C-alpha positions as semicolon CSV with decimal commas, in nm:
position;residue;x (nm);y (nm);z (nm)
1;X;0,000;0,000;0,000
2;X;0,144;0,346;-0,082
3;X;0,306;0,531;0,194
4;X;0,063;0,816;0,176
5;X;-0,228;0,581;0,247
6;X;-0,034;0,465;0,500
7;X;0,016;0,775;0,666
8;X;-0,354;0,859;0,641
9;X;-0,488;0,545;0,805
10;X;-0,252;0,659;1,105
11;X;-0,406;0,984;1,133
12;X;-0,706;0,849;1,099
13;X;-0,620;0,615;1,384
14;X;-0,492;0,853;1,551
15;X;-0,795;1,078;1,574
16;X;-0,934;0,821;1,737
17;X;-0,737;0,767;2,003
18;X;-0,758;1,117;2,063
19;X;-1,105;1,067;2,081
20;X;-1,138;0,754;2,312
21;X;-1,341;0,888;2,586
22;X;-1,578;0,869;2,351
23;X;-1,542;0,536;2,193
24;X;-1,585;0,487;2,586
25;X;-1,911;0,640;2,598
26;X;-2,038;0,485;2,278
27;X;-1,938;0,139;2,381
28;X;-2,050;0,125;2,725
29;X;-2,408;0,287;2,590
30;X;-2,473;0,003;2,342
31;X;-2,320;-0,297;2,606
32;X;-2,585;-0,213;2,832
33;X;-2,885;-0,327;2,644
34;X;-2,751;-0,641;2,667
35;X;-2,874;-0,877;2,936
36;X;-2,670;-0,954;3,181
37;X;-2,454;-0,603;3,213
38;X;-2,839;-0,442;3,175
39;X;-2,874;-0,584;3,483
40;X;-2,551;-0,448;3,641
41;X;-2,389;-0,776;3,696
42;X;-2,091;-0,610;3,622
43;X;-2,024;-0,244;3,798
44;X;-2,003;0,034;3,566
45;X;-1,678;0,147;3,710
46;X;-1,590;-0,176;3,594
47;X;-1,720;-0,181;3,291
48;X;-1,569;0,182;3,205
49;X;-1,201;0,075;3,287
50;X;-1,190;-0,235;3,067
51;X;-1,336;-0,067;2,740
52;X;-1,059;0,194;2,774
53;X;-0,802;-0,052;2,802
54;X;-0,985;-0,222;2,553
55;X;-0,945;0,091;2,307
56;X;-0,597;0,153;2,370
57;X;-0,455;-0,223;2,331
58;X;-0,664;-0,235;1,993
59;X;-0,609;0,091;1,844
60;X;-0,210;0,001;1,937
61;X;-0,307;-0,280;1,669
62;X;-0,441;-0,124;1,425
63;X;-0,150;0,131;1,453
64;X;0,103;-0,088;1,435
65;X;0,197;-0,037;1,758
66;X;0,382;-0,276;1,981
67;X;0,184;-0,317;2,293
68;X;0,303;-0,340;2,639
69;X;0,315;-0,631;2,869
70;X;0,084;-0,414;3,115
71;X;-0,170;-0,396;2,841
72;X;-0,112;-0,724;2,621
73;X;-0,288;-0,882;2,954
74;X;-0,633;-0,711;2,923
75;X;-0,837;-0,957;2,712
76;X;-0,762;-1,272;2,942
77;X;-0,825;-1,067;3,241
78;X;-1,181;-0,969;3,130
79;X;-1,237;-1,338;3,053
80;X;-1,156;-1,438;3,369
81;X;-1,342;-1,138;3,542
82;X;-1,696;-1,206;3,303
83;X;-1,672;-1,593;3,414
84;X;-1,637;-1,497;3,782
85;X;-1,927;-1,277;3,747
86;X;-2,087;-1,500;3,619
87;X;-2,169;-1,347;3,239
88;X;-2,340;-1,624;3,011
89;X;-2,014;-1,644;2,702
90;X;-2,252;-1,571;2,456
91;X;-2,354;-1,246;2,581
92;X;-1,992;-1,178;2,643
93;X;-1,895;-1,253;2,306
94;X;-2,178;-1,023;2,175
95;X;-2,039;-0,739;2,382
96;X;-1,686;-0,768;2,296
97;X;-1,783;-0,772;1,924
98;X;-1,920;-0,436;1,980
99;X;-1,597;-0,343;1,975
100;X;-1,547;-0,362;1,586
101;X;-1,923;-0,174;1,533
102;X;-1,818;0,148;1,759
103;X;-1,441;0,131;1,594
104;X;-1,591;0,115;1,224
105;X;-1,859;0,374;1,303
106;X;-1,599;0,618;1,440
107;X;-1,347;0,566;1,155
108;X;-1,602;0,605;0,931
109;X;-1,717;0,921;1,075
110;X;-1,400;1,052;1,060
111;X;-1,300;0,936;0,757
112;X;-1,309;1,196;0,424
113;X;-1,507;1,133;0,127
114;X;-1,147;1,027;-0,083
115;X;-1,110;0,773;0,199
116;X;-1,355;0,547;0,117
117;X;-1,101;0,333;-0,066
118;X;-0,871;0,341;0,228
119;X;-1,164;0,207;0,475
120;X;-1,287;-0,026;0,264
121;X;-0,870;-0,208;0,174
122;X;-0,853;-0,165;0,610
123;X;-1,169;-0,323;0,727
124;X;-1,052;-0,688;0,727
125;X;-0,780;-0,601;0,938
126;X;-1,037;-0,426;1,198
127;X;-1,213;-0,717;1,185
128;X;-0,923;-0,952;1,247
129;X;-0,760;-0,790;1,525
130;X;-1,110;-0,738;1,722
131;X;-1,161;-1,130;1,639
132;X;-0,834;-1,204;1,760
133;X;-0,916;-0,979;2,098
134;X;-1,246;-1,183;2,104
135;X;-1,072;-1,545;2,078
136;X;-0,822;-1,407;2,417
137;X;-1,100;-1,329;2,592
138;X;-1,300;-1,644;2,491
139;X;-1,002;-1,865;2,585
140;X;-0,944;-1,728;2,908
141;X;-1,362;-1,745;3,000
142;X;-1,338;-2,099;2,888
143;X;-1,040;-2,212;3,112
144;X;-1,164;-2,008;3,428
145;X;-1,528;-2,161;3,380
146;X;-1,395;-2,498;3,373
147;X;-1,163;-2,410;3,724
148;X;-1,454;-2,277;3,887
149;X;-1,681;-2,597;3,778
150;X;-1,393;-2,775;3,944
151;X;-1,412;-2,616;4,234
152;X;-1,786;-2,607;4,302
153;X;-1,795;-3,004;4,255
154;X;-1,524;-3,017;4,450
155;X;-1,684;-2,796;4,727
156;X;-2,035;-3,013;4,658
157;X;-1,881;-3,321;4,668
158;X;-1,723;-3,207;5,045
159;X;-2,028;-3,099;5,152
160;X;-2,242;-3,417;5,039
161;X;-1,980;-3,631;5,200
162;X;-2,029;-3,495;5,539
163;X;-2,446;-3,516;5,463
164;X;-2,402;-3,868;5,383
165;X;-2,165;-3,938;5,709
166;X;-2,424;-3,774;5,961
167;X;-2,601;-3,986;6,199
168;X;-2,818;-3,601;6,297
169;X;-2,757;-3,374;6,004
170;X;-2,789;-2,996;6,190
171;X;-3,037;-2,780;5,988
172;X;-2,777;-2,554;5,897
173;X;-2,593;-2,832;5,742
174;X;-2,899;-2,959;5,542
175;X;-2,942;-2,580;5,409
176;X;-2,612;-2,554;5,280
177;X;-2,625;-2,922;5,099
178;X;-2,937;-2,777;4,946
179;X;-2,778;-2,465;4,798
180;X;-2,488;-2,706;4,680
181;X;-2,734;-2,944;4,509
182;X;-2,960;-2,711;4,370
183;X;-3,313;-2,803;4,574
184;X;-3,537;-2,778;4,810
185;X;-3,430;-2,889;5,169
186;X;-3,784;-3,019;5,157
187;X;-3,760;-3,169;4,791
188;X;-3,831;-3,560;4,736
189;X;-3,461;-3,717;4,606
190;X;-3,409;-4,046;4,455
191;X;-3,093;-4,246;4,568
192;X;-2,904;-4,526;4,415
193;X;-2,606;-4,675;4,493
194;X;-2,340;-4,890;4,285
195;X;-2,028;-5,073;4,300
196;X;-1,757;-4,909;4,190
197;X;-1,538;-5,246;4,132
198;X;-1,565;-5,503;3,994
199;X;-1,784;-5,490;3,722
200;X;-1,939;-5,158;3,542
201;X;-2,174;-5,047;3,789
202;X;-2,048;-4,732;3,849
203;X;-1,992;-4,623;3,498
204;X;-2,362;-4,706;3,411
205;X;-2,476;-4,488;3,750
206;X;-2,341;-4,190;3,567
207;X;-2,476;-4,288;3,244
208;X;-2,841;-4,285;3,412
209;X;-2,715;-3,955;3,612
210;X;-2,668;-3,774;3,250
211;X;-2,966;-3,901;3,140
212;X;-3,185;-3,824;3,451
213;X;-2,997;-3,460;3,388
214;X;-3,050;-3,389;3,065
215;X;-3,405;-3,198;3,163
216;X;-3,260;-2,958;3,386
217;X;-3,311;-3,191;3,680
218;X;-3,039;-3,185;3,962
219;X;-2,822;-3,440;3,944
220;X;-2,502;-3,516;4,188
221;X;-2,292;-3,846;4,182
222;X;-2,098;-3,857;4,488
223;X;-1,792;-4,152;4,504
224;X;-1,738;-4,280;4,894
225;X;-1,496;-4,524;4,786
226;X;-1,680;-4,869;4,736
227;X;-1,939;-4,744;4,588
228;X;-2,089;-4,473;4,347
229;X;-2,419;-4,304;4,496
230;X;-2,632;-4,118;4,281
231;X;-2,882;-3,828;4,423
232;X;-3,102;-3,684;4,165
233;X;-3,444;-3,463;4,248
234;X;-3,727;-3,703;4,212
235;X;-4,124;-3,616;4,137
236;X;-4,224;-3,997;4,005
237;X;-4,327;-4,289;4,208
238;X;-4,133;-4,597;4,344
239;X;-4,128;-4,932;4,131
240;X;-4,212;-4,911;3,764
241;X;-4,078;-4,522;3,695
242;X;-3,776;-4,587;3,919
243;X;-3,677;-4,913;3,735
244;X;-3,737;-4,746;3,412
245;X;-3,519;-4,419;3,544
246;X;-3,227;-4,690;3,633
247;X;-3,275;-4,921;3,323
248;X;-2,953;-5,166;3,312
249;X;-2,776;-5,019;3,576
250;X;-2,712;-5,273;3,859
251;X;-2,765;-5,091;4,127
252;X;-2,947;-5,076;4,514
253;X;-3,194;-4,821;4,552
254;X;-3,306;-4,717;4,892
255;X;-3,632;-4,548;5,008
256;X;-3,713;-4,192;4,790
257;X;-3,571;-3,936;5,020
258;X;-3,844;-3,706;5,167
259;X;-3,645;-3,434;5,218
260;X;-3,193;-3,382;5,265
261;X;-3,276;-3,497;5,645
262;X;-3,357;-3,828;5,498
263;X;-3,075;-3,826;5,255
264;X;-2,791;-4,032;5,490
265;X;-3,027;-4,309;5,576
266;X;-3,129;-4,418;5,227
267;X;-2,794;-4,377;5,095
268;X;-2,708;-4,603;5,349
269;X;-2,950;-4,867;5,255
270;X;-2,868;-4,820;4,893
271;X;-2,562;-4,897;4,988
272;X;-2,638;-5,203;5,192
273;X;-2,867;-5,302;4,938
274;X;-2,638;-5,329;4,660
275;X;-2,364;-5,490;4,875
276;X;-2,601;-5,854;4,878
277;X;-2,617;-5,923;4,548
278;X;-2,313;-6,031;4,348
279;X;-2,232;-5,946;3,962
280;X;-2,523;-6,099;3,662
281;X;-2,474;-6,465;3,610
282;X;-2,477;-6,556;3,260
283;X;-2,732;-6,857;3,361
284;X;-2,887;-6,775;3,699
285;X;-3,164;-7,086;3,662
286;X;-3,168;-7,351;3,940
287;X;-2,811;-7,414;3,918
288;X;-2,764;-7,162;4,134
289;X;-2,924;-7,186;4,366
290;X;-3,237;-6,883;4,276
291;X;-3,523;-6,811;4,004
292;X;-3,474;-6,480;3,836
293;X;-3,751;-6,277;3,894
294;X;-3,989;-6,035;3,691
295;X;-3,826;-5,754;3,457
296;X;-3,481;-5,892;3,557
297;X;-3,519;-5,823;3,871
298;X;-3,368;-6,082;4,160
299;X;-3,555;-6,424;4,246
300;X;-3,745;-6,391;4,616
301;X;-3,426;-6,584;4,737
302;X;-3,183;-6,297;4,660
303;X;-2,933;-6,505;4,556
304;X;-2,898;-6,406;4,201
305;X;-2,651;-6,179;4,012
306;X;-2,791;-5,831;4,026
307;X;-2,825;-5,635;3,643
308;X;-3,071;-5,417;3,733
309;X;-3,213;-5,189;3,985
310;X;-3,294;-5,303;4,303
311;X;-3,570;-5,177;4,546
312;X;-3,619;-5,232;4,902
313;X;-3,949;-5,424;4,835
314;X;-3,743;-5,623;4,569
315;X;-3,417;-5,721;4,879
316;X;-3,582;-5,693;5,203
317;X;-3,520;-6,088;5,263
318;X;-3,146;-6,082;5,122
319;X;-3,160;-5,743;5,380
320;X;-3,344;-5,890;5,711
321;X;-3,085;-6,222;5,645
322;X;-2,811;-5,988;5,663
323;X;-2,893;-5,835;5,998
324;X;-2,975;-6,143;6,196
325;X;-2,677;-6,143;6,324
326;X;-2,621;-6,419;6,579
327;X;-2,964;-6,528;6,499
328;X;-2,881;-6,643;6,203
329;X;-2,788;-6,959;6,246
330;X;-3,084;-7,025;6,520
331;X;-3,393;-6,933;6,257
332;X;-3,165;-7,171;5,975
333;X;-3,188;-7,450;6,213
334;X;-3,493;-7,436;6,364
335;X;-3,644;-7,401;5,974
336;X;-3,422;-7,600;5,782
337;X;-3,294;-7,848;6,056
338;X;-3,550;-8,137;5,953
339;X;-3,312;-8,179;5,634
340;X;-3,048;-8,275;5,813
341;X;-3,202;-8,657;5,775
342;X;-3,226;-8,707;5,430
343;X;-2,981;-8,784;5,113
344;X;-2,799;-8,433;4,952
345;X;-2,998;-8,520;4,673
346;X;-3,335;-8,496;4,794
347;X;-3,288;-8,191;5,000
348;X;-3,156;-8,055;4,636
349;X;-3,475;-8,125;4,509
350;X;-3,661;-8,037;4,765
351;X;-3,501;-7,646;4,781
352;X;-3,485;-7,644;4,397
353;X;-3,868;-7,718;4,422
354;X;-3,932;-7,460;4,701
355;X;-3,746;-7,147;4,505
356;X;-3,950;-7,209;4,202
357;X;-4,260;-7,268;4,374
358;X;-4,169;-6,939;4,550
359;X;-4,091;-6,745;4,269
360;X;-4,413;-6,854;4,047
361;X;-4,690;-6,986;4,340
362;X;-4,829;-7,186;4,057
363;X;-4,789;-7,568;4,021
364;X;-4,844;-7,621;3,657
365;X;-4,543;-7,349;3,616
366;X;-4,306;-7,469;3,825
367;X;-4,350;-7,888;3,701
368;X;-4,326;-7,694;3,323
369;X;-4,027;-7,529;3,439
370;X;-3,876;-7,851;3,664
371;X;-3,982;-8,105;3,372
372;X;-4,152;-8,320;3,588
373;X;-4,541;-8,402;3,649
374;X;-4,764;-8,138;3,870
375;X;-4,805;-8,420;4,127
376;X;-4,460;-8,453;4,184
377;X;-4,432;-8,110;4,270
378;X;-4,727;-8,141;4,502
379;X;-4,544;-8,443;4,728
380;X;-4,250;-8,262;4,722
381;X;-4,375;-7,930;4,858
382;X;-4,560;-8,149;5,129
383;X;-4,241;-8,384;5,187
384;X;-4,076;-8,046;5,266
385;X;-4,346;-8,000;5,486
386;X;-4,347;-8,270;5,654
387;X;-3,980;-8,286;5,760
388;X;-3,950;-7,899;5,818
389;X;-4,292;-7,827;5,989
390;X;-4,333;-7,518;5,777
391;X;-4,549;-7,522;5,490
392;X;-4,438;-7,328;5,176
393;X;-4,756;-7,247;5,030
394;X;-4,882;-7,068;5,307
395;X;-4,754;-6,760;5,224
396;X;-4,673;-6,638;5,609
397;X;-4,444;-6,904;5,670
398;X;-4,300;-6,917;5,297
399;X;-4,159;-6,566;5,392
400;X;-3,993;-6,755;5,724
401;X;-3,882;-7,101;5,533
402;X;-3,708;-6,779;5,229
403;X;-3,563;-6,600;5,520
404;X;-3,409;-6,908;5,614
405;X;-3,262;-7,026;5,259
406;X;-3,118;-6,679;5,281
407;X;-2,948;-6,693;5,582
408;X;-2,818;-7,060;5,518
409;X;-2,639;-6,905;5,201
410;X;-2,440;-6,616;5,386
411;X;-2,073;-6,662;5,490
């Protein structure tokens, strides 16, 4: 470009910089119709200082100008400052584009009728450096966005931990979970627990966590070492939405949480819940030892891989077997002790017979499923019977005689 254009484009500059109180005035006048800094999230003291920086680091680059290291800084540091604040990027972006509008506008303003030439062989290199200004500032709103994220799950995940570890959460202590979370104190909150290892429990947790979060719905996966526990607000029922919320994930579910007071006590049953059942069998028929039950769910025995979501309602025997305690082996004798007298292979049959019979409570179904005739089933049931003194199709004392079978299959 000729030297003479060159020279005019610097005065041209030049008047503008002269000027910049202005460019000031102009800028700050159209930013405020925007949103956020409409609504004075950021002070206008604030916002006064960093569009004259602003002006002087770009008009410096449109001069030619080297820039110095006081000023080079300005476009991260409003990045950082808009994501503190708390400035949605869009809107940011759409403010610090303004930029190129008031710098074009006063250039062209100032600009003679025999410049029109000059303007239009400059404005690509407006537009660059203000889009090279805009990509600082984006970067820098990006990377301070992400280290505040970090440090809000990180302060969440502190806070939830001590929730989860209180035997008498203090009120105080509930209200600040619930600011953390994003509820209600009093909001209903379903919990799940996985395993973390083996298996893939608590990668699918998450999985149903981004899913269950996807609506706007808060969501909070919290790690306590063993397991995974997911806490997401909850307006559906128990059973068939909650299974269908949790699809594939093999998880325990404890009680919906009627409020954060609630919150430690069915994370602990989740917990405790998930801890009976081992990882999905790739046959779990009578060979070991349990009948799956509906919609993949466990067989009333409990003694089945778990690859799905498990209720209370769905574990309470594997549960009440687990904290018998030193009972345990009293209730599996004083049920199961008859057995003692007969062959391995006939109490085999006779168990095998009892599980199905439990799981299905209807003869022709269990002799289809055993292969053998409906009578059959019939003298077995009452052989067990007989030798046990308690009667598996009365369902009272089927709920004993499966507590039992339970308890004689813990460690």
């Amino acid at each position: 470009m000729p030297s003479d254009n060159s020279d005019r484009w610097l005065a041209l500059v030049g008047r503008l910089r002269d000027d910049a109180d202005v460019l000031v005035a102009e800028f700050t006048a159209r930013v405020r119709a925007i949103g956020p800094y409409r609504r004075g999230v950021v002070p206008t003291e604030r916002l006064v200082a960093d569009a004259d920086l602003t002006f002087q680091y770009l008009l410096r680059r449109l001069a030619g100008r080297p820039v110095p290291d006081w000023l080079d800084g300005i476009g991260p540091a409003i990045g950082r400052d808009r994501a503190r604040r708390g400035v949605p990027l869009n809107d940011l972006l759409t403010a610090v584009r303004l930029d190129f509008r008031v710098l074009w506008a006063a250039l062209r303003e100032r600009a003679a009728p025999a410049d029109e030439p000059l303007l239009v062989a400059r404005v690509e290199s407006v537009w660059q450096a203000v889009e090279e200004y805009t990509t600082q500032i984006q970067l820098a709103y990006q990377a301070e966005a992400a280290l505040l994220a970090r440090e809000r799950q990180g302060e969440r995940t502190m806070l939830v931990a001590a929730l989860l570890s209180s035997a008498d959460p203090s009120p105080e202590q509930i209200a600040t979970v619930a600011v953390a979370l994003g509820v209600d104190t009093r909001d209903s909150l379903l919990v799940a627990a996985a395993r973390n290892d083996p298996g893939e429990g608590g990668r699918r947790l998450r999985q149903a966590a981004d899913r269950l979060g996807a609506d706007g719905r808060p969501v909070h996966v919290q790690s306590t070492g063993p397991h995974s526990v997911l806490l997401a607000r909850w307006e559906g029922g128990v059973g068939a939405p909650v299974r269908a919320a949790l699809a594939g994930v093999p998880c325990g579910v404890g009680p919906i949480a009627r409020g954060l007071a609630a919150l430690p006590r069915c994370a602990r049953l989740a917990c405790e819940i998930v801890d009976l059942f081992g990882d999905p069998e790739p046959d779990p028929g009578a060979a070991a030892g349990g009948e799956p039950g509906r919609d993949g769910r466990p067989g009333l025995d409990g003694r089945v891989g778990l690859d799905g979501p498990v209720e209370l309602a769905d574990s309470w025997v594997p549960l009440a077997a687990a904290r018998l305690a030193d009972a345990r082996g009293d209730l599996v004798d004083s049920v199961l002790g008859g057995l003692a007298e007969i062959s391995d292979s006939e109490r085999a049959r006779l168990l095998e017979t009892v599980r199905h019979y439990a799981a299905r409570g209807v003869i022709g179904e269990v002799a289809t499923r055993m292969y053998c005739h409906r009578n059959t089933v019939l003298n077995r049931l009452r052989r067990f019977a007989d030798l046990t003194a308690h009667d598996p199709t009365v369902p009272a004392e089927a709920a004993t005689i499966l507590l039992a079978l339970r308890a004689a299959s813990q460690p």
